[in-house]
Amino acid sequence: MAVKPMCMPTQISDDEDTQKEDNIRCLTMIGHFGFECLPHQLVDRSIQQGFSFNILCVGETGIGKSTLINTLFNTNLKDKKSSHFYPNVELKIQTYDLQESNVQLKLSVVKTVGYGDQINKEASYQPIVDYIDAQFETYLQEELKIKRSFVDYHDSRIHVCLYFISPTGHSLKSLDLLMMKNIGSKVNLIPLIAKADTISKTDLQKFKCKIMSELVSNDIQIYQFPTDDETSAQVNSSMNEHLPFAVAGSMDEVKVGKRMVRGRQYPWGVLQ
């Protein structure tokens, strides 16, 4: 009988093993991947898209609306001074593209022109209410479309309304109460005492208490900082106690000691 030779197993040398391992394509990850990266991805996407902020400034002519906006955003937003001779209340809308670090902001400032200058002030609030309602209607019509494109859509709804109160030190005017009554339920209303550096500390505190009591008695709704979040509850509750805010703005640089600060120079000192 012929005996068939046995098949010996083929041995692979170490060099061949190394060669096969070298042919494996290895991809290096940029960073860690997991659902814990989701907040960072949302932040990065928001920074790339940019942010928009719409502010409505309501107040009499010359009360300091433009100065305060310039001070808040630390920039000189070129704006022409308004006169006191407008027959009706009008709204002036200006949009600015601002950038701080790598964050881009599209700022829309809506200011009242001729507010409180008319003899008959009964209809002074109507153009402002109509504008706020029109922005809600425009957004609603965009939502009702079959194909919505909110990426390219500029949301013109008002995020916050800064209402400037004259620093009389006495009480709110009937026009103030009427205006805030009509827009308090439509926007985030924040009352401000403009040019508060013209009132003493004692009178300012009395003025604040009087304003808040009048707002409560007239059932006027103003913005309250949320206190449900434990991390910010203490800070926000203290902010609510300071309402209405007393503000003063300036774009002039004044020397205090060895440094230059933004403030106002008075005979008695410098307001920083």
PDB file of C-alpha atoms in Angstrom:
ATOM      1  CA  MET A   1       0.000   0.000   0.000  1.00  0.00           C
ATOM      2  CA  ALA A   2       1.157   3.446  -0.827  1.00  0.00           C
ATOM      3  CA  VAL A   3       1.261   5.658   2.163  1.00  0.00           C
ATOM      4  CA  LYS A   4       0.255   9.258   1.501  1.00  0.00           C
ATOM      5  CA  PRO A   5       2.550  11.820   3.009  1.00  0.00           C
ATOM      6  CA  MET A   6       1.069  13.789   5.912  1.00  0.00           C
ATOM      7  CA  CYS A   7       0.423  17.512   5.378  1.00  0.00           C
ATOM      8  CA  MET A   8       2.482  19.488   7.800  1.00  0.00           C
ATOM      9  CA  PRO A   9       0.904  22.735   9.159  1.00  0.00           C
ATOM     10  CA  THR A  10       2.363  25.861   7.617  1.00  0.00           C
ATOM     11  CA  GLN A  11       4.257  27.964  10.097  1.00  0.00           C
ATOM     12  CA  ILE A  12       4.051  31.762   9.790  1.00  0.00           C
ATOM     13  CA  SER A  13       7.179  33.518  10.786  1.00  0.00           C
ATOM     14  CA  ASP A  14       7.278  36.484  13.175  1.00  0.00           C
ATOM     15  CA  ASP A  15       8.285  38.755  10.304  1.00  0.00           C
ATOM     16  CA  GLU A  16       5.066  37.964   8.428  1.00  0.00           C
ATOM     17  CA  ASP A  17       3.009  38.658  11.590  1.00  0.00           C
ATOM     18  CA  THR A  18       4.639  42.023  11.968  1.00  0.00           C
ATOM     19  CA  GLN A  19       4.065  42.825   8.295  1.00  0.00           C
ATOM     20  CA  LYS A  20       0.327  42.072   8.584  1.00  0.00           C
ATOM     21  CA  GLU A  21       0.026  44.211  11.716  1.00  0.00           C
ATOM     22  CA  ASP A  22       1.762  47.080   9.948  1.00  0.00           C
ATOM     23  CA  ASN A  23      -0.827  46.973   7.162  1.00  0.00           C
ATOM     24  CA  ILE A  24      -3.676  47.679   9.643  1.00  0.00           C
ATOM     25  CA  ARG A  25      -4.998  51.241   9.215  1.00  0.00           C
ATOM     26  CA  CYS A  26      -5.146  52.995  12.565  1.00  0.00           C
ATOM     27  CA  LEU A  27      -7.243  56.150  12.910  1.00  0.00           C
ATOM     28  CA  THR A  28      -6.355  58.555  15.661  1.00  0.00           C
ATOM     29  CA  MET A  29      -9.331  60.237  17.342  1.00  0.00           C
ATOM     30  CA  ILE A  30      -9.337  64.010  17.692  1.00  0.00           C
ATOM     31  CA  GLY A  31     -10.788  63.700  21.168  1.00  0.00           C
ATOM     32  CA  HIS A  32     -13.000  61.632  23.398  1.00  0.00           C
ATOM     33  CA  PHE A  33     -16.336  60.598  21.894  1.00  0.00           C
ATOM     34  CA  GLY A  34     -19.424  60.043  24.016  1.00  0.00           C
ATOM     35  CA  PHE A  35     -22.708  61.611  25.018  1.00  0.00           C
ATOM     36  CA  GLU A  36     -20.824  63.658  27.615  1.00  0.00           C
ATOM     37  CA  CYS A  37     -19.450  65.683  24.671  1.00  0.00           C
ATOM     38  CA  LEU A  38     -22.971  66.792  23.679  1.00  0.00           C
ATOM     39  CA  PRO A  39     -22.940  70.069  25.692  1.00  0.00           C
ATOM     40  CA  HIS A  40     -19.603  71.061  24.119  1.00  0.00           C
ATOM     41  CA  GLN A  41     -20.937  70.254  20.647  1.00  0.00           C
ATOM     42  CA  LEU A  42     -24.019  72.418  21.253  1.00  0.00           C
ATOM     43  CA  VAL A  43     -21.841  75.283  22.479  1.00  0.00           C
ATOM     44  CA  ASP A  44     -19.530  75.018  19.458  1.00  0.00           C
ATOM     45  CA  ARG A  45     -22.472  74.990  17.075  1.00  0.00           C
ATOM     46  CA  SER A  46     -24.068  77.995  18.780  1.00  0.00           C
ATOM     47  CA  ILE A  47     -20.795  79.932  18.568  1.00  0.00           C
ATOM     48  CA  GLN A  48     -20.489  79.149  14.867  1.00  0.00           C
ATOM     49  CA  GLN A  49     -24.065  80.285  14.182  1.00  0.00           C
ATOM     50  CA  GLY A  50     -23.792  83.384  16.388  1.00  0.00           C
ATOM     51  CA  PHE A  51     -26.409  84.938  18.644  1.00  0.00           C
ATOM     52  CA  SER A  52     -29.096  87.574  18.192  1.00  0.00           C
ATOM     53  CA  PHE A  53     -30.390  89.967  20.834  1.00  0.00           C
ATOM     54  CA  ASN A  54     -33.296  92.378  20.362  1.00  0.00           C
ATOM     55  CA  ILE A  55     -33.698  95.258  22.824  1.00  0.00           C
ATOM     56  CA  LEU A  56     -36.602  97.689  22.980  1.00  0.00           C
ATOM     57  CA  CYS A  57     -35.741 101.004  24.667  1.00  0.00           C
ATOM     58  CA  VAL A  58     -38.748 103.073  25.706  1.00  0.00           C
ATOM     59  CA  GLY A  59     -38.248 106.508  27.194  1.00  0.00           C
ATOM     60  CA  GLU A  60     -38.501 110.222  26.660  1.00  0.00           C
ATOM     61  CA  THR A  61     -36.169 112.060  24.316  1.00  0.00           C
ATOM     62  CA  GLY A  62     -32.803 112.863  25.910  1.00  0.00           C
ATOM     63  CA  ILE A  63     -33.229 110.525  28.865  1.00  0.00           C
ATOM     64  CA  GLY A  64     -30.071 108.557  27.994  1.00  0.00           C
ATOM     65  CA  LYS A  65     -31.204 105.517  25.988  1.00  0.00           C
ATOM     66  CA  SER A  66     -28.342 105.599  23.462  1.00  0.00           C
ATOM     67  CA  THR A  67     -25.740 106.354  26.129  1.00  0.00           C
ATOM     68  CA  LEU A  68     -26.779 103.378  28.228  1.00  0.00           C
ATOM     69  CA  ILE A  69     -26.715 100.978  25.248  1.00  0.00           C
ATOM     70  CA  ASN A  70     -23.235 102.225  24.332  1.00  0.00           C
ATOM     71  CA  THR A  71     -22.098 101.734  27.925  1.00  0.00           C
ATOM     72  CA  LEU A  72     -23.590  98.233  28.215  1.00  0.00           C
ATOM     73  CA  PHE A  73     -21.906  96.942  25.060  1.00  0.00           C
ATOM     74  CA  ASN A  74     -18.753  99.037  25.488  1.00  0.00           C
ATOM     75  CA  THR A  75     -18.906 100.366  21.957  1.00  0.00           C
ATOM     76  CA  ASN A  76     -19.851 103.560  20.212  1.00  0.00           C
ATOM     77  CA  LEU A  77     -22.990 102.793  18.207  1.00  0.00           C
ATOM     78  CA  LYS A  78     -23.263 105.798  15.919  1.00  0.00           C
ATOM     79  CA  ASP A  79     -26.684 107.350  16.350  1.00  0.00           C
ATOM     80  CA  LYS A  80     -28.141 110.726  15.469  1.00  0.00           C
ATOM     81  CA  LYS A  81     -29.693 112.781  18.242  1.00  0.00           C
ATOM     82  CA  SER A  82     -33.474 112.973  18.163  1.00  0.00           C
ATOM     83  CA  SER A  83     -35.449 116.187  18.391  1.00  0.00           C
ATOM     84  CA  HIS A  84     -38.518 116.946  20.512  1.00  0.00           C
ATOM     85  CA  PHE A  85     -40.699 117.975  17.574  1.00  0.00           C
ATOM     86  CA  TYR A  86     -42.102 114.694  16.245  1.00  0.00           C
ATOM     87  CA  PRO A  87     -45.873 114.851  15.739  1.00  0.00           C
ATOM     88  CA  ASN A  88     -46.277 111.169  16.610  1.00  0.00           C
ATOM     89  CA  VAL A  89     -44.365 108.450  18.396  1.00  0.00           C
ATOM     90  CA  GLU A  90     -42.129 106.515  16.005  1.00  0.00           C
ATOM     91  CA  LEU A  91     -39.760 103.573  16.311  1.00  0.00           C
ATOM     92  CA  LYS A  92     -36.193 103.621  15.038  1.00  0.00           C
ATOM     93  CA  ILE A  93     -34.677 100.170  14.405  1.00  0.00           C
ATOM     94  CA  GLN A  94     -30.926  99.759  14.079  1.00  0.00           C
ATOM     95  CA  THR A  95     -28.965  96.512  13.725  1.00  0.00           C
ATOM     96  CA  TYR A  96     -25.303  96.102  14.635  1.00  0.00           C
ATOM     97  CA  ASP A  97     -22.874  93.196  14.196  1.00  0.00           C
ATOM     98  CA  LEU A  98     -20.672  92.958  17.274  1.00  0.00           C
ATOM     99  CA  GLN A  99     -17.899  90.517  18.118  1.00  0.00           C
ATOM    100  CA  GLU A 100     -16.264  89.787  21.449  1.00  0.00           C
ATOM    101  CA  SER A 101     -13.506  87.185  21.372  1.00  0.00           C
ATOM    102  CA  ASN A 102     -14.880  84.473  19.081  1.00  0.00           C
ATOM    103  CA  VAL A 103     -18.567  85.154  19.866  1.00  0.00           C
ATOM    104  CA  GLN A 104     -20.580  87.044  17.252  1.00  0.00           C
ATOM    105  CA  LEU A 105     -23.697  88.970  18.240  1.00  0.00           C
ATOM    106  CA  LYS A 106     -26.351  90.493  16.008  1.00  0.00           C
ATOM    107  CA  LEU A 107     -27.740  93.311  18.127  1.00  0.00           C
ATOM    108  CA  SER A 108     -31.027  94.969  17.172  1.00  0.00           C
ATOM    109  CA  VAL A 109     -31.920  98.108  19.112  1.00  0.00           C
ATOM    110  CA  VAL A 110     -35.449  99.494  18.788  1.00  0.00           C
ATOM    111  CA  LYS A 111     -35.768 103.007  20.229  1.00  0.00           C
ATOM    112  CA  THR A 112     -38.752 105.259  20.644  1.00  0.00           C
ATOM    113  CA  VAL A 113     -38.611 108.637  18.911  1.00  0.00           C
ATOM    114  CA  GLY A 114     -40.821 111.483  20.144  1.00  0.00           C
ATOM    115  CA  TYR A 115     -42.137 109.483  23.092  1.00  0.00           C
ATOM    116  CA  GLY A 116     -43.778 111.788  25.645  1.00  0.00           C
ATOM    117  CA  ASP A 117     -43.311 114.947  23.543  1.00  0.00           C
ATOM    118  CA  GLN A 118     -46.907 115.250  22.334  1.00  0.00           C
ATOM    119  CA  ILE A 119     -49.525 117.313  24.133  1.00  0.00           C
ATOM    120  CA  ASN A 120     -52.055 114.492  23.810  1.00  0.00           C
ATOM    121  CA  LYS A 121     -50.261 111.426  25.159  1.00  0.00           C
ATOM    122  CA  GLU A 122     -53.197 109.007  25.130  1.00  0.00           C
ATOM    123  CA  ALA A 123     -52.063 107.158  22.001  1.00  0.00           C
ATOM    124  CA  SER A 124     -48.313 107.269  22.713  1.00  0.00           C
ATOM    125  CA  TYR A 125     -48.184 103.591  23.622  1.00  0.00           C
ATOM    126  CA  GLN A 126     -50.119 102.316  20.573  1.00  0.00           C
ATOM    127  CA  PRO A 127     -47.256 102.281  17.976  1.00  0.00           C
ATOM    128  CA  ILE A 128     -45.077 100.338  20.437  1.00  0.00           C
ATOM    129  CA  VAL A 129     -47.795  97.767  21.185  1.00  0.00           C
ATOM    130  CA  ASP A 130     -48.512  97.391  17.455  1.00  0.00           C
ATOM    131  CA  TYR A 131     -44.824  96.756  16.720  1.00  0.00           C
ATOM    132  CA  ILE A 132     -44.524  94.066  19.423  1.00  0.00           C
ATOM    133  CA  ASP A 133     -47.680  92.317  18.173  1.00  0.00           C
ATOM    134  CA  ALA A 134     -46.441  92.502  14.558  1.00  0.00           C
ATOM    135  CA  GLN A 135     -43.234  90.656  15.461  1.00  0.00           C
ATOM    136  CA  PHE A 136     -45.235  87.874  17.124  1.00  0.00           C
ATOM    137  CA  GLU A 137     -47.456  87.620  14.039  1.00  0.00           C
ATOM    138  CA  THR A 138     -44.460  87.448  11.684  1.00  0.00           C
ATOM    139  CA  TYR A 139     -42.902  84.622  13.697  1.00  0.00           C
ATOM    140  CA  LEU A 140     -46.230  82.773  13.814  1.00  0.00           C
ATOM    141  CA  GLN A 141     -46.581  82.953  10.032  1.00  0.00           C
ATOM    142  CA  GLU A 142     -43.071  81.482   9.678  1.00  0.00           C
ATOM    143  CA  GLU A 143     -43.988  78.628  12.027  1.00  0.00           C
ATOM    144  CA  LEU A 144     -47.158  77.858  10.061  1.00  0.00           C
ATOM    145  CA  LYS A 145     -45.214  77.270   6.837  1.00  0.00           C
ATOM    146  CA  ILE A 146     -44.860  73.700   5.606  1.00  0.00           C
ATOM    147  CA  LYS A 147     -41.150  74.174   4.962  1.00  0.00           C
ATOM    148  CA  ARG A 148     -39.731  76.232   7.784  1.00  0.00           C
ATOM    149  CA  SER A 149     -36.212  77.593   7.675  1.00  0.00           C
ATOM    150  CA  PHE A 150     -35.372  79.004  11.095  1.00  0.00           C
ATOM    151  CA  VAL A 151     -31.633  78.765  10.412  1.00  0.00           C
ATOM    152  CA  ASP A 152     -31.701  81.711   8.018  1.00  0.00           C
ATOM    153  CA  TYR A 153     -34.719  83.408   9.623  1.00  0.00           C
ATOM    154  CA  HIS A 154     -34.019  86.481  11.750  1.00  0.00           C
ATOM    155  CA  ASP A 155     -36.263  86.345  14.797  1.00  0.00           C
ATOM    156  CA  SER A 156     -37.256  89.956  15.410  1.00  0.00           C
ATOM    157  CA  ARG A 157     -39.278  89.315  18.569  1.00  0.00           C
ATOM    158  CA  ILE A 158     -38.249  91.539  21.473  1.00  0.00           C
ATOM    159  CA  HIS A 159     -36.139  89.776  24.097  1.00  0.00           C
ATOM    160  CA  VAL A 160     -36.194  92.564  26.668  1.00  0.00           C
ATOM    161  CA  CYS A 161     -37.771  95.993  27.044  1.00  0.00           C
ATOM    162  CA  LEU A 162     -35.846  98.617  29.016  1.00  0.00           C
ATOM    163  CA  TYR A 163     -38.270 101.251  30.254  1.00  0.00           C
ATOM    164  CA  PHE A 164     -36.539 104.485  31.251  1.00  0.00           C
ATOM    165  CA  ILE A 165     -38.160 106.379  34.131  1.00  0.00           C
ATOM    166  CA  SER A 166     -37.414 110.072  34.607  1.00  0.00           C
ATOM    167  CA  PRO A 167     -35.478 110.735  37.860  1.00  0.00           C
ATOM    168  CA  THR A 168     -38.136 112.966  39.378  1.00  0.00           C
ATOM    169  CA  GLY A 169     -37.963 111.354  42.814  1.00  0.00           C
ATOM    170  CA  HIS A 170     -41.737 111.656  43.280  1.00  0.00           C
ATOM    171  CA  SER A 171     -43.866 109.044  41.512  1.00  0.00           C
ATOM    172  CA  LEU A 172     -44.565 107.507  38.139  1.00  0.00           C
ATOM    173  CA  LYS A 173     -46.321 109.545  35.477  1.00  0.00           C
ATOM    174  CA  SER A 174     -49.676 108.431  34.114  1.00  0.00           C
ATOM    175  CA  LEU A 175     -47.957 107.795  30.765  1.00  0.00           C
ATOM    176  CA  ASP A 176     -45.485 105.450  32.473  1.00  0.00           C
ATOM    177  CA  LEU A 177     -48.263 103.461  34.123  1.00  0.00           C
ATOM    178  CA  LEU A 178     -50.297 103.273  30.916  1.00  0.00           C
ATOM    179  CA  MET A 179     -47.355 102.122  28.820  1.00  0.00           C
ATOM    180  CA  MET A 180     -46.073  99.491  31.242  1.00  0.00           C
ATOM    181  CA  LYS A 181     -49.619  98.228  31.788  1.00  0.00           C
ATOM    182  CA  ASN A 182     -50.030  97.552  28.056  1.00  0.00           C
ATOM    183  CA  ILE A 183     -46.650  95.938  27.342  1.00  0.00           C
ATOM    184  CA  GLY A 184     -45.928  94.192  30.646  1.00  0.00           C
ATOM    185  CA  SER A 185     -47.675  90.989  29.577  1.00  0.00           C
ATOM    186  CA  LYS A 186     -46.063  90.957  26.103  1.00  0.00           C
ATOM    187  CA  VAL A 187     -42.334  91.428  26.782  1.00  0.00           C
ATOM    188  CA  ASN A 188     -39.769  91.048  29.554  1.00  0.00           C
ATOM    189  CA  LEU A 189     -40.183  94.505  31.056  1.00  0.00           C
ATOM    190  CA  ILE A 190     -37.312  95.907  33.139  1.00  0.00           C
ATOM    191  CA  PRO A 191     -37.879  99.387  34.649  1.00  0.00           C
ATOM    192  CA  LEU A 192     -34.814 101.621  34.930  1.00  0.00           C
ATOM    193  CA  ILE A 193     -34.368 104.913  36.757  1.00  0.00           C
ATOM    194  CA  ALA A 194     -32.384 106.904  34.212  1.00  0.00           C
ATOM    195  CA  LYS A 195     -29.654 109.381  35.177  1.00  0.00           C
ATOM    196  CA  ALA A 196     -29.804 108.086  38.735  1.00  0.00           C
ATOM    197  CA  ASP A 197     -26.688 110.072  39.640  1.00  0.00           C
ATOM    198  CA  THR A 198     -28.889 113.172  39.879  1.00  0.00           C
ATOM    199  CA  ILE A 199     -30.692 111.801  42.978  1.00  0.00           C
ATOM    200  CA  SER A 200     -29.232 111.365  46.434  1.00  0.00           C
ATOM    201  CA  LYS A 201     -29.010 107.868  47.924  1.00  0.00           C
ATOM    202  CA  THR A 202     -31.783 108.509  50.429  1.00  0.00           C
ATOM    203  CA  ASP A 203     -34.184 109.944  47.853  1.00  0.00           C
ATOM    204  CA  LEU A 204     -33.289 107.172  45.411  1.00  0.00           C
ATOM    205  CA  GLN A 205     -34.248 104.448  47.881  1.00  0.00           C
ATOM    206  CA  LYS A 206     -37.571 106.174  48.627  1.00  0.00           C
ATOM    207  CA  PHE A 207     -38.192 106.589  44.888  1.00  0.00           C
ATOM    208  CA  LYS A 208     -37.574 102.871  44.295  1.00  0.00           C
ATOM    209  CA  CYS A 209     -40.034 101.846  47.016  1.00  0.00           C
ATOM    210  CA  LYS A 210     -42.648 104.247  45.662  1.00  0.00           C
ATOM    211  CA  ILE A 211     -42.250 102.886  42.108  1.00  0.00           C
ATOM    212  CA  MET A 212     -42.571  99.261  43.212  1.00  0.00           C
ATOM    213  CA  SER A 213     -45.671 100.002  45.287  1.00  0.00           C
ATOM    214  CA  GLU A 214     -47.282 101.769  42.327  1.00  0.00           C
ATOM    215  CA  LEU A 215     -46.446  98.864  40.013  1.00  0.00           C
ATOM    216  CA  VAL A 216     -48.027  96.393  42.435  1.00  0.00           C
ATOM    217  CA  SER A 217     -51.132  98.515  43.063  1.00  0.00           C
ATOM    218  CA  ASN A 218     -51.685  98.938  39.307  1.00  0.00           C
ATOM    219  CA  ASP A 219     -51.109  95.203  38.644  1.00  0.00           C
ATOM    220  CA  ILE A 220     -48.221  95.860  36.262  1.00  0.00           C
ATOM    221  CA  GLN A 221     -46.139  92.809  35.425  1.00  0.00           C
ATOM    222  CA  ILE A 222     -42.360  93.307  35.290  1.00  0.00           C
ATOM    223  CA  TYR A 223     -39.545  90.828  34.731  1.00  0.00           C
ATOM    224  CA  GLN A 224     -38.507  88.782  37.751  1.00  0.00           C
ATOM    225  CA  PHE A 225     -35.214  86.913  37.695  1.00  0.00           C
ATOM    226  CA  PRO A 226     -35.936  83.158  38.045  1.00  0.00           C
ATOM    227  CA  THR A 227     -35.164  81.629  41.419  1.00  0.00           C
ATOM    228  CA  ASP A 228     -36.033  77.938  40.747  1.00  0.00           C
ATOM    229  CA  ASP A 229     -32.439  76.998  39.900  1.00  0.00           C
ATOM    230  CA  GLU A 230     -30.411  76.377  43.059  1.00  0.00           C
ATOM    231  CA  THR A 231     -27.138  77.524  41.468  1.00  0.00           C
ATOM    232  CA  SER A 232     -28.443  81.029  40.684  1.00  0.00           C
ATOM    233  CA  ALA A 233     -31.324  81.376  43.170  1.00  0.00           C
ATOM    234  CA  GLN A 234     -29.379  83.458  45.686  1.00  0.00           C
ATOM    235  CA  VAL A 235     -27.939  85.863  43.109  1.00  0.00           C
ATOM    236  CA  ASN A 236     -31.241  86.270  41.250  1.00  0.00           C
ATOM    237  CA  SER A 237     -33.235  86.873  44.417  1.00  0.00           C
ATOM    238  CA  SER A 238     -30.840  89.679  45.382  1.00  0.00           C
ATOM    239  CA  MET A 239     -31.219  91.117  41.853  1.00  0.00           C
ATOM    240  CA  ASN A 240     -35.002  91.161  42.261  1.00  0.00           C
ATOM    241  CA  GLU A 241     -34.586  93.200  45.441  1.00  0.00           C
ATOM    242  CA  HIS A 242     -32.750  95.927  43.473  1.00  0.00           C
ATOM    243  CA  LEU A 243     -35.605  96.496  40.994  1.00  0.00           C
ATOM    244  CA  PRO A 244     -36.089  99.030  39.529  1.00  0.00           C
ATOM    245  CA  PHE A 245     -32.432  99.412  38.627  1.00  0.00           C
ATOM    246  CA  ALA A 246     -30.798 102.814  39.015  1.00  0.00           C
ATOM    247  CA  VAL A 247     -28.516 103.379  36.009  1.00  0.00           C
ATOM    248  CA  ALA A 248     -26.119 105.999  34.695  1.00  0.00           C
ATOM    249  CA  GLY A 249     -24.064 105.693  31.532  1.00  0.00           C
ATOM    250  CA  SER A 250     -21.052 107.436  30.031  1.00  0.00           C
ATOM    251  CA  MET A 251     -18.611 106.895  27.181  1.00  0.00           C
ATOM    252  CA  ASP A 252     -16.141 109.545  28.420  1.00  0.00           C
ATOM    253  CA  GLU A 253     -12.841 108.431  29.917  1.00  0.00           C
ATOM    254  CA  VAL A 254     -11.880 110.069  33.202  1.00  0.00           C
ATOM    255  CA  LYS A 255      -8.629 109.673  35.106  1.00  0.00           C
ATOM    256  CA  VAL A 256      -9.029 108.141  38.566  1.00  0.00           C
ATOM    257  CA  GLY A 257      -5.703 107.823  40.339  1.00  0.00           C
ATOM    258  CA  LYS A 258      -3.310 106.265  37.835  1.00  0.00           C
ATOM    259  CA  ARG A 259      -5.869 104.654  35.547  1.00  0.00           C
ATOM    260  CA  MET A 260      -8.474 105.769  33.017  1.00  0.00           C
ATOM    261  CA  VAL A 261     -12.084 104.696  33.591  1.00  0.00           C
ATOM    262  CA  ARG A 262     -15.419 105.387  31.942  1.00  0.00           C
ATOM    263  CA  GLY A 263     -17.340 107.860  34.040  1.00  0.00           C
ATOM    264  CA  ARG A 264     -18.612 111.379  34.604  1.00  0.00           C
ATOM    265  CA  GLN A 265     -16.596 114.223  36.069  1.00  0.00           C
ATOM    266  CA  TYR A 266     -18.378 116.342  38.681  1.00  0.00           C
ATOM    267  CA  PRO A 267     -17.167 119.112  40.972  1.00  0.00           C
ATOM    268  CA  TRP A 268     -17.543 116.755  43.935  1.00  0.00           C
ATOM    269  CA  GLY A 269     -15.777 113.785  42.303  1.00  0.00           C
ATOM    270  CA  VAL A 270     -15.968 111.140  39.602  1.00  0.00           C
ATOM    271  CA  LEU A 271     -18.844 108.763  38.962  1.00  0.00           C
ATOM    272  CA  GLN A 272     -17.307 105.545  37.645  1.00  0.00           C
TER     273      GLN A 272
END
